[in-house]
Tab-separated table of C-alpha atoms and ligand atoms in Angstrom:
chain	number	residue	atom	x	y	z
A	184	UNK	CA	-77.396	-93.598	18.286
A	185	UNK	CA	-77.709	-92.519	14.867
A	186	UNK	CA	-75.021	-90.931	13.081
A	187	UNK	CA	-73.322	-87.872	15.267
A	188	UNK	CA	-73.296	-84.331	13.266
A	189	UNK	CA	-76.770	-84.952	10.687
A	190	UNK	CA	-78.838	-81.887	10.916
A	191	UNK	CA	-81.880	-83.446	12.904
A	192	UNK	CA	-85.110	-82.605	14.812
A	193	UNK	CA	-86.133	-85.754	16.627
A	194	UNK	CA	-83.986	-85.883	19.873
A	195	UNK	CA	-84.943	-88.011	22.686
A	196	UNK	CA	-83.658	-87.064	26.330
A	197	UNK	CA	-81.828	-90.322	26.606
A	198	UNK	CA	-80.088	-89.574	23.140
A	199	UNK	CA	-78.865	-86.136	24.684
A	200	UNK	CA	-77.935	-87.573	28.220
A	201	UNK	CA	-75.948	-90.086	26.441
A	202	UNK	CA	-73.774	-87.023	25.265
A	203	UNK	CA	-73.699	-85.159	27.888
A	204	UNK	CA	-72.413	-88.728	29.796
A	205	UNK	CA	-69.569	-89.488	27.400
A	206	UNK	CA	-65.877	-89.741	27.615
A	207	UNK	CA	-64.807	-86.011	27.628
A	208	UNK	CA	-61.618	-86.666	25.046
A	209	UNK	CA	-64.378	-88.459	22.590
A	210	UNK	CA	-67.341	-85.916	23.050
A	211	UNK	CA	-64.644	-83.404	22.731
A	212	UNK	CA	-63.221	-85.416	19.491
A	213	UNK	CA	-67.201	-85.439	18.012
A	214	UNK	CA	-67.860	-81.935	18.716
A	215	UNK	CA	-64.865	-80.874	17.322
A	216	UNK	CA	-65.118	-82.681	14.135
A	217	UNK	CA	-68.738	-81.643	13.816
A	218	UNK	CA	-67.668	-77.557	14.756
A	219	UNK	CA	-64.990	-78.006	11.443
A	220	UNK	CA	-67.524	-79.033	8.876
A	221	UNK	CA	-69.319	-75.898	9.662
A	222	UNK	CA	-66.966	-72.995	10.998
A	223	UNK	CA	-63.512	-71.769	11.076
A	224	UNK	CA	-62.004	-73.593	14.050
A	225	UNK	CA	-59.908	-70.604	15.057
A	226	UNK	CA	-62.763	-67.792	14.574
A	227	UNK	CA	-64.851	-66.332	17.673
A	228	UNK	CA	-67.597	-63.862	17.079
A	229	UNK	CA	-68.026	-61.263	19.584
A	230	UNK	CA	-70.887	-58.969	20.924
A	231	UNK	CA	-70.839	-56.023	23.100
A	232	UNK	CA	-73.827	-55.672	25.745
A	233	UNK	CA	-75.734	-52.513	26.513
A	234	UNK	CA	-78.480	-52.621	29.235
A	235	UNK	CA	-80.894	-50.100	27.822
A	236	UNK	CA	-82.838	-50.177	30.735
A	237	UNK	CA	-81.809	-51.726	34.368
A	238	UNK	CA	-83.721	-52.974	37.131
A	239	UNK	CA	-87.003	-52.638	38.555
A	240	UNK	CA	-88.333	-55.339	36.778
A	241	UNK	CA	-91.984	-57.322	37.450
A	242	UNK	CA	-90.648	-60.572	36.830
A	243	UNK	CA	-89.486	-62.650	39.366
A	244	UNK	CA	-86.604	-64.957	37.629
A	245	UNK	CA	-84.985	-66.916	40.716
A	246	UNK	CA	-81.308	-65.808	39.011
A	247	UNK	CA	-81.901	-62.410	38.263
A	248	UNK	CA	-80.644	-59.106	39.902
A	249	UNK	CA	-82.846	-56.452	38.041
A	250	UNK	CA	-86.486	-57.872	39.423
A	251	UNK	CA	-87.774	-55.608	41.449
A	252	UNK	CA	-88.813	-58.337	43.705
A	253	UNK	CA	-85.358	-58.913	45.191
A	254	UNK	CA	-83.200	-56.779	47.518
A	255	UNK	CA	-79.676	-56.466	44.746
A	256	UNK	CA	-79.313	-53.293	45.464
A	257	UNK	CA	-79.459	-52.077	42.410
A	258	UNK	CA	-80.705	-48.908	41.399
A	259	UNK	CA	-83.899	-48.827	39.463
A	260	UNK	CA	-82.436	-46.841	36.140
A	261	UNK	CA	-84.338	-44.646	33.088
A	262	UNK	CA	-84.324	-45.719	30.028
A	263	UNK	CA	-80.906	-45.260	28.067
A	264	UNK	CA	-81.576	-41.904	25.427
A	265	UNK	CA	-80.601	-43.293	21.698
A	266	UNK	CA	-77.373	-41.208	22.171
A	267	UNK	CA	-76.063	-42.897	24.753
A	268	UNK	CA	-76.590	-46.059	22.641
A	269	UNK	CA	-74.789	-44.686	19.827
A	270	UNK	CA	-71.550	-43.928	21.664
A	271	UNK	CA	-71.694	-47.289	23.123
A	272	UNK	CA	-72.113	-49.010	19.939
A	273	UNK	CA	-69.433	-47.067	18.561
A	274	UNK	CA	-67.044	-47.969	21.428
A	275	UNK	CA	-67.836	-51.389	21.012
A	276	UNK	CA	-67.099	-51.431	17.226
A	277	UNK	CA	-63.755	-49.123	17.503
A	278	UNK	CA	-62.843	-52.384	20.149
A	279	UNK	CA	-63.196	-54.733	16.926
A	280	UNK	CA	-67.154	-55.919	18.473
A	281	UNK	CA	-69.719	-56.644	15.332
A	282	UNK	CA	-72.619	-56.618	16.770
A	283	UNK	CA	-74.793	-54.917	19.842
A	284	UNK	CA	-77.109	-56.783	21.854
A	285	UNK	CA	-79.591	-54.183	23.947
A	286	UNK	CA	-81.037	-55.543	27.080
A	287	UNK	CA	-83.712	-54.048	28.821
A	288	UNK	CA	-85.256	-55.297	32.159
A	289	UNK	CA	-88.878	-55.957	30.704
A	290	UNK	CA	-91.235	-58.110	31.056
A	291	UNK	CA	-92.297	-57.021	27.658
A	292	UNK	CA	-91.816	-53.731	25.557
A	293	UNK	CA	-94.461	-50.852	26.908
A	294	UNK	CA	-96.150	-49.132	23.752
A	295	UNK	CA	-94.443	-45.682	24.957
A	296	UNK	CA	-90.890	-47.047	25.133
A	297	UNK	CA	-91.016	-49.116	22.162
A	298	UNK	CA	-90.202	-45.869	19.195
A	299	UNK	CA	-87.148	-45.294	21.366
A	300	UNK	CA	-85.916	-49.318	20.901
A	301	UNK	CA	-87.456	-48.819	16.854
A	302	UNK	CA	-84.781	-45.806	16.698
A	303	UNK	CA	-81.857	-47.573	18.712
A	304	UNK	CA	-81.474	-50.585	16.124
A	305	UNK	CA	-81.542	-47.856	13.193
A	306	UNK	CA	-78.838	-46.157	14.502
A	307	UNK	CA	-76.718	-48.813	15.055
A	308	UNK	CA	-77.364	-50.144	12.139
A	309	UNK	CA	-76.630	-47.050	10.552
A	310	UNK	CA	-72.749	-47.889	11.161
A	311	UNK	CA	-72.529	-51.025	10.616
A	312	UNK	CA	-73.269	-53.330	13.053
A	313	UNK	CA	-75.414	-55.968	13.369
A	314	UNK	CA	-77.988	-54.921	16.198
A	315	UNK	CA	-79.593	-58.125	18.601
A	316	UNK	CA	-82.156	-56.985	21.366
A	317	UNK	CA	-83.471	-58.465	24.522
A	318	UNK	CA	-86.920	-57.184	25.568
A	319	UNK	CA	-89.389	-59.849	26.912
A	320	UNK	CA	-91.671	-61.091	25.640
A	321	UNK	CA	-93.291	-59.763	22.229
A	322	UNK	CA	-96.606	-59.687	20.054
A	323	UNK	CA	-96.912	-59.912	15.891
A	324	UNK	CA	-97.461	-55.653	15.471
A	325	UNK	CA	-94.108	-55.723	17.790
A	326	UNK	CA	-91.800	-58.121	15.520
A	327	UNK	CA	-92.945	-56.898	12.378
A	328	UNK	CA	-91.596	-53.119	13.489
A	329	UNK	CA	-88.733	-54.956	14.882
A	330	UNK	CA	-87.997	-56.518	11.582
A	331	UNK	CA	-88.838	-53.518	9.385
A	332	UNK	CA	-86.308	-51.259	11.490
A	333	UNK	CA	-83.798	-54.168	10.214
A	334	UNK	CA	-83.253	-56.163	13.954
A	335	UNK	CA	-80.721	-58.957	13.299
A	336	UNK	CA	-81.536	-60.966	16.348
A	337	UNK	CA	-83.826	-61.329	19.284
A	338	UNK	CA	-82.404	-62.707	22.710
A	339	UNK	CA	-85.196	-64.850	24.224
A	340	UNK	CA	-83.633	-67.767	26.618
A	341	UNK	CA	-85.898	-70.417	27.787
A	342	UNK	CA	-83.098	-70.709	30.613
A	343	UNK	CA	-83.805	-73.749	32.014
A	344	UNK	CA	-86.311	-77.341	30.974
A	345	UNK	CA	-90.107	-77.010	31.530
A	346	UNK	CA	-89.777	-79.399	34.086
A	347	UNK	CA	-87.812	-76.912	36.556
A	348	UNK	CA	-89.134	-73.616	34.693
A	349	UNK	CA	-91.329	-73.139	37.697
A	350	UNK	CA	-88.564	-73.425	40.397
A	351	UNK	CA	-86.954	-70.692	38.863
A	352	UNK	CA	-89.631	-68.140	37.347
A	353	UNK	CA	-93.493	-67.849	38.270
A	354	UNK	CA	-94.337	-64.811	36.769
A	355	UNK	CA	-94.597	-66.225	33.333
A	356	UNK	CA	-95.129	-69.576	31.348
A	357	UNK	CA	-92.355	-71.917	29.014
A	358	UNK	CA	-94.953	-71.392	26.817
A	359	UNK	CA	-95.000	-67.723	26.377
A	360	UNK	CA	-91.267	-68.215	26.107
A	361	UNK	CA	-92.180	-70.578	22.971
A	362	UNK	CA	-94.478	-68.188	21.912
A	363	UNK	CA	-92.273	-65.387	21.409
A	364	UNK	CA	-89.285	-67.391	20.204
A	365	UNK	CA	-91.783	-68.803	16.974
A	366	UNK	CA	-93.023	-65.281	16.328
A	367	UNK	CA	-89.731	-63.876	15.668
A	368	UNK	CA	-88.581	-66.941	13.594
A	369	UNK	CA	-91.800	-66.724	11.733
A	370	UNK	CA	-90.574	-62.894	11.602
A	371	UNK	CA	-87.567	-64.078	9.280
A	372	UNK	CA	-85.341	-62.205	12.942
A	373	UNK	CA	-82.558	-64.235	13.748
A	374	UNK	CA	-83.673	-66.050	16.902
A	375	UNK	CA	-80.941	-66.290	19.697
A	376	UNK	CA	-81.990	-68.719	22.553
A	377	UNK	CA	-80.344	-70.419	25.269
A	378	UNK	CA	-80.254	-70.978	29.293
A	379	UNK	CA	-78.140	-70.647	32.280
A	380	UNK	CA	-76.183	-74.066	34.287
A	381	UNK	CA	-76.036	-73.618	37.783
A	382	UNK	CA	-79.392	-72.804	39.101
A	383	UNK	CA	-79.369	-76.391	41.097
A	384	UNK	CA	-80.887	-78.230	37.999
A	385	UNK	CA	-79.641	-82.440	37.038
A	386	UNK	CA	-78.179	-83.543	33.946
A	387	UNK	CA	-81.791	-84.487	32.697
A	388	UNK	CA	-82.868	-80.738	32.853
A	389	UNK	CA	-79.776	-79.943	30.931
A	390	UNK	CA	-80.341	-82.632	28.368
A	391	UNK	CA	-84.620	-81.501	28.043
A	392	UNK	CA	-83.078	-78.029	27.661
A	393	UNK	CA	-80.759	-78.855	24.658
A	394	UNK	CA	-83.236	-81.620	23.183
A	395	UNK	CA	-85.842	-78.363	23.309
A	396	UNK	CA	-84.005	-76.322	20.960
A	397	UNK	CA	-82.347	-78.835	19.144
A	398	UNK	CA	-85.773	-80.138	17.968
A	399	UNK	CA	-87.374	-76.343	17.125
A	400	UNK	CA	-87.396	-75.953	13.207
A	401	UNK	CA	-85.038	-74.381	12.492
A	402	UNK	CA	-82.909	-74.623	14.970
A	403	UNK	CA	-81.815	-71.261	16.900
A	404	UNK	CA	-79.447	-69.221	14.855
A	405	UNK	CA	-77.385	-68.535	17.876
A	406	UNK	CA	-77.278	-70.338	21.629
A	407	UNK	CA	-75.926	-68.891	24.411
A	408	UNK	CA	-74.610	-70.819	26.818
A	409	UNK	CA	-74.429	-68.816	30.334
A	410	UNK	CA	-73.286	-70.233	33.833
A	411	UNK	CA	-75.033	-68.505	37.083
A	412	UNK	CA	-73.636	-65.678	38.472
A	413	UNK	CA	-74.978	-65.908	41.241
A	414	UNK	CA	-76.152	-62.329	42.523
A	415	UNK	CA	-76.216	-61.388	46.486
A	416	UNK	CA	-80.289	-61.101	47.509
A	417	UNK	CA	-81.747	-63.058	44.983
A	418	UNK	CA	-82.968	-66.714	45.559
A	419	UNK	CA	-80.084	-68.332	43.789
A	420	UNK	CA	-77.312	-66.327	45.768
A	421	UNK	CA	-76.424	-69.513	47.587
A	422	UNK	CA	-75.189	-71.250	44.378
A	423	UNK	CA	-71.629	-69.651	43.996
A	424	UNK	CA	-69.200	-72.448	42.874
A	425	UNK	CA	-71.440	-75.169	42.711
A	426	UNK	CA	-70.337	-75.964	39.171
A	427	UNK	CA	-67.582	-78.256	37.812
A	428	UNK	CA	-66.669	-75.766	34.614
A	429	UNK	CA	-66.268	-79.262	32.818
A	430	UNK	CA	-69.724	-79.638	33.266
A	431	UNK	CA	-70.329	-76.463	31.312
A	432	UNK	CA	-67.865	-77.713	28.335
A	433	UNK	CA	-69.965	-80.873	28.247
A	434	UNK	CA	-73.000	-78.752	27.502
A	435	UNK	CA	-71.530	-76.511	24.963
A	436	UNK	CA	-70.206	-80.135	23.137
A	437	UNK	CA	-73.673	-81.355	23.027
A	438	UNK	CA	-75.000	-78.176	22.125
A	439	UNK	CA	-72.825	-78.300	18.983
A	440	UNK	CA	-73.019	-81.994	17.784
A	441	UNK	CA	-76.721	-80.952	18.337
A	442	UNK	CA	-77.112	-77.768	16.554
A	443	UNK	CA	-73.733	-78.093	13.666
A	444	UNK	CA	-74.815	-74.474	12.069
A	445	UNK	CA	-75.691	-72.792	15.429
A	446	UNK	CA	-73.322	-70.458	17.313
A	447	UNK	CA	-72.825	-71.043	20.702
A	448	UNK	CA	-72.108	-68.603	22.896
A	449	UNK	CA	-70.044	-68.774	25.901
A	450	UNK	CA	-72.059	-66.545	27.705
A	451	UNK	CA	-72.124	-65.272	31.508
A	452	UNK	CA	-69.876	-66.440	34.270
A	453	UNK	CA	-66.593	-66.050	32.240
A	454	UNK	CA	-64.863	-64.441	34.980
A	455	UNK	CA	-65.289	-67.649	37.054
A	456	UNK	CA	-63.844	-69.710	34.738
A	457	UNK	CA	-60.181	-70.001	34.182
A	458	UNK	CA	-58.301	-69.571	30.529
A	459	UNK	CA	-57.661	-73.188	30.673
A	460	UNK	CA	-61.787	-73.828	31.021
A	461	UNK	CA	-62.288	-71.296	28.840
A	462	UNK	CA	-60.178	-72.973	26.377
A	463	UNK	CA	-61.592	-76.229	26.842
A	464	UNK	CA	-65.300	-74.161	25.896
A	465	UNK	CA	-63.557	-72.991	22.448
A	466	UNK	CA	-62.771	-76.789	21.975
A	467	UNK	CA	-65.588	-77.892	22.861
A	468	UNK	CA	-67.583	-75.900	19.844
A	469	UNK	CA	-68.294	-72.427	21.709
A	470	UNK	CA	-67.428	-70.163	19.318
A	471	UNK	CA	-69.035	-66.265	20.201
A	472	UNK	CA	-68.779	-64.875	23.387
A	473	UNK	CA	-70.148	-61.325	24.790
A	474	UNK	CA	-67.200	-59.053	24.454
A	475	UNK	CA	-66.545	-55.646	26.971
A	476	UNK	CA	-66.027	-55.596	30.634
A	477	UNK	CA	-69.750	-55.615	31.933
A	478	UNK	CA	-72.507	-57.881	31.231
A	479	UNK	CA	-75.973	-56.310	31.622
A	480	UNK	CA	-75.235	-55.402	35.393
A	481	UNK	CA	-72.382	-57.823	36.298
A	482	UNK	CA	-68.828	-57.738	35.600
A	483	UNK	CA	-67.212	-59.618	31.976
A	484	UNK	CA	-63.177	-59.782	31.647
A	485	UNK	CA	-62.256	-56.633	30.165
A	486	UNK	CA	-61.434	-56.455	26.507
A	487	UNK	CA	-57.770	-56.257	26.634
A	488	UNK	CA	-58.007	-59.525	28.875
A	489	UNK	CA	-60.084	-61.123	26.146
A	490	UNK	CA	-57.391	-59.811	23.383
A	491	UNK	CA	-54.357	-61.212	25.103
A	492	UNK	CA	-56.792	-64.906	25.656
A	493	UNK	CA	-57.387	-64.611	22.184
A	494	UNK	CA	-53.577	-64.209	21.283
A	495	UNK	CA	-52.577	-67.084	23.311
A	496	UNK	CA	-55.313	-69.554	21.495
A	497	UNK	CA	-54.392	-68.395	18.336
A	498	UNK	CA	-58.325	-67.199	17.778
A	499	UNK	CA	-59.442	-63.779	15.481
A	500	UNK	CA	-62.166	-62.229	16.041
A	501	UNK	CA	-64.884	-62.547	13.467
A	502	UNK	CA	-65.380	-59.193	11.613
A	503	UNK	CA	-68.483	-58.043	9.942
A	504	UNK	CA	-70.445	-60.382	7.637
A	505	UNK	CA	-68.608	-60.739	4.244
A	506	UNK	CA	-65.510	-58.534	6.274
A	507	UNK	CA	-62.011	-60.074	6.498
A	508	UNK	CA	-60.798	-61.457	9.384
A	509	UNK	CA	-58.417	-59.975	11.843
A	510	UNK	CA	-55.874	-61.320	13.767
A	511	UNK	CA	-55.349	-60.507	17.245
A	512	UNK	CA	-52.171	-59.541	18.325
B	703	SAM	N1	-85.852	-59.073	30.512
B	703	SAM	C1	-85.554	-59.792	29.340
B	703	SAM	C2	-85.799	-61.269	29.472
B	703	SAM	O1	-85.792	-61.792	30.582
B	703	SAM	O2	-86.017	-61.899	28.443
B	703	SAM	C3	-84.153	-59.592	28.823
B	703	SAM	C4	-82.967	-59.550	29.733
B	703	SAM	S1	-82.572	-61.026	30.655
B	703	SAM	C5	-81.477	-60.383	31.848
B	703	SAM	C6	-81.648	-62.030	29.551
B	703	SAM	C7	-81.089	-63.347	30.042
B	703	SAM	O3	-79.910	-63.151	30.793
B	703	SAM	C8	-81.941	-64.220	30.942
B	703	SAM	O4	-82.912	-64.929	30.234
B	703	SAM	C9	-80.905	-65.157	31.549
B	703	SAM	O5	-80.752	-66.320	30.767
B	703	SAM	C10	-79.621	-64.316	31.526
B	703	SAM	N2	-79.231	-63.956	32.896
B	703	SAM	C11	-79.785	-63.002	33.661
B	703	SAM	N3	-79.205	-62.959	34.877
B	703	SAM	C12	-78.252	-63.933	34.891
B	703	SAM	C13	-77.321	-64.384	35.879
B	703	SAM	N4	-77.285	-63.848	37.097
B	703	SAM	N5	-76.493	-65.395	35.552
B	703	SAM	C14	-76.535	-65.950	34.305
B	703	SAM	N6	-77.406	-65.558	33.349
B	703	SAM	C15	-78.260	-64.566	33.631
B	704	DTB	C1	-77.712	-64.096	27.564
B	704	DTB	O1	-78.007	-65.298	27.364
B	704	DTB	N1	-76.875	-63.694	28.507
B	704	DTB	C2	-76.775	-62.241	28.520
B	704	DTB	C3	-77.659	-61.844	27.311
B	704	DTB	N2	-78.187	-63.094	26.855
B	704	DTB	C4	-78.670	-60.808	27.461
B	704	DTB	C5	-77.083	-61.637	29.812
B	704	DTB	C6	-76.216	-62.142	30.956
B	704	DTB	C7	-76.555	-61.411	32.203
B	704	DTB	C8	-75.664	-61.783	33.347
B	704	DTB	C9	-76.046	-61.163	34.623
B	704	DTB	C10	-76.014	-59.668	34.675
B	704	DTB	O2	-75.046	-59.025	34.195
B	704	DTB	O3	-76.936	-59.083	35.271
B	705	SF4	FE1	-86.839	-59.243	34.346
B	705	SF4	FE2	-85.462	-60.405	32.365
B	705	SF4	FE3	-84.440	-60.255	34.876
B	705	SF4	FE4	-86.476	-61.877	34.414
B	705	SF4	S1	-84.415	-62.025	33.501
B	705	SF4	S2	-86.298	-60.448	36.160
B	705	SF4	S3	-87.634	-60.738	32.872
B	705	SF4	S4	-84.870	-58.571	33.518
């Protein structure tokens, strides 16, 4: 194996199973090592989530509990008026969050909704945060308003490797997930991009999953890392505690020996894990984490739960691009 923390593009599965099969104390050790050349150790960046628009989605994603194709019992909702996203945001950033990541439960962006989203990123911008959105899939005209209304990220997971893509969603193609990711790199957006563990899928899915985005140029500014929750009435409910947590650390190790300048989220299922797992994550390289006690329709530990976790690790929470940092008490 060549040397572990280069910045590289040319991963081969067995390369990346060979991580993902090492002795936890030494991945840990590499990971670690590699996470210190690039970030402050102790610093976690946080994101609040807002889903702009719930349910009643087209899609059929095996994990998901906002397609309309499932019985969740969730309520198909109306799209969230820019107001409503404002008091959020500012909620979010009085509770020490940076930036706001707006879902909506799309299969893409309609043309009548879209000067609502346009108008939603402005505002938030407008005091001071750094906006990331979550729409679907998108074409060029849609990126380029995206970029001009100043969008900081797009969301856009490829969730799982092409190879198991099609147990899991039928509705659309790994390639249109490709698609989408390149146009908002090409875009000059940040591109965020990861995938869920859990959904039933072996350690070589995991490893085509990482060696995916590890060898996109340039790598994804930000991957988030989410573990099922598994959701009553979808396909997937069955899954609940199928996953060793340490399972989930290994992934977020290789995903940072992989990707050294990346974040990488801890994303979904924190509420299963405990703060000794969680910990283990931090160690591991994970270092941003959604932040606020509801997901897009599921529960997230609260905030003040998150502050006192915080406390105990010693960790700050990262505050605005060029801010200073502040530490948790
Ligand atoms: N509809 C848009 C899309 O699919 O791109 C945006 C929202 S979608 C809910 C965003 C991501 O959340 C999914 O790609 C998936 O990775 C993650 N997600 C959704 N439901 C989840 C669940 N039950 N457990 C873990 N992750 C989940
Ligand atoms: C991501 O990777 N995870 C977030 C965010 N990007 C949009 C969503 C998690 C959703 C968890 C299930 C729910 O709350 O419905
Ligand atoms: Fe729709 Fe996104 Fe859920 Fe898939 S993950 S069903 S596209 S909201």
């Amino acid at each position: 194996m060549a040397a572990l923390g280069e910045i590289r593009h040319d991963w081969r599965r067995e390369e990346v199973q060979a991580l993902l099969e090492m002795p936890l104390n030494d991945l840990l050790f590499e990971a670690q090592r590699i996470h210190r050349q690039h970030f402050d150790p102790n610093e976690i960046q946080v994101s609040t989530l807002v889903n702009i628009k719930s349910g009643g989605c087209a899609e059929d994603c095996a994990y998901c509990a906002q397609s309309a194709r499932y019985n969740t019992n969730l309520e198909k909702g109306k799209m969230m008026a820019v107001q409503e996203v404002l008091d959020k945001a500012m909620q979010a950033k009085a509770r020490g969050a940076t930036r706001l990541c707006m879902g909506a439960a799309w299969r893409s962006p309609s043309k009548k909704d879209f000067p609502m989203v346009l108008e939603m990123v402005k505002v938030v911008k407008a005091l001071g945060m750094e906006t990331c959105l979550t729409l679907g899939m998108l074409d060029d005209e849609q990126v380029r308003q995206l970029k001009e209304a100043g969008l900081d990220y797009y969301n856009h997971n490829l969730d799982t490797s092409e190879a198991y893509y099609p147990k899991i969603i039928t509705t659309r193609t790994y390639q249109d997930r490709l698609d989408t990711i390149k146009r908002v790199q090409q875009a000059g957006i940040h591109v965020c991009s990861g995938g869920i563990i859990g959904m039933g899928e072996g350690e070589a899915d995991r490893a085509e999953l990482l060696r995916t985005f590890a060898n996109l140029q340039p790598h994804p500014d930000s991957v988030p890392i989410n573990l099922l929750v598994p959701i009553e009435g979808t396909p997937l409910a069955h899954m609940r505690d199928k996953t060793d947590p340490i399972e989930l650390v290994r992934v977020i190790a290789a995903a940072r020996i992989m990707m050294p300048r990346s974040y990488v989220r801890l994303s979904a299922g924190r509420l299963a894990l405990s703060d000794e797992a969680q910990a283990l994550c931090f160690m591991a390289g994970a270092n941003s984490i959604f932040y606020g006690d509801k997901l897009l329709t599921t529960d997230n530990p609260d905030a003040d739960r998150d502050r006192q976790l915080f406390a105990k690790l010693g960790l700050k929470m990262q505050r605005g691009a060029g801010g200073r940092d502040e530490e948790v008490a």
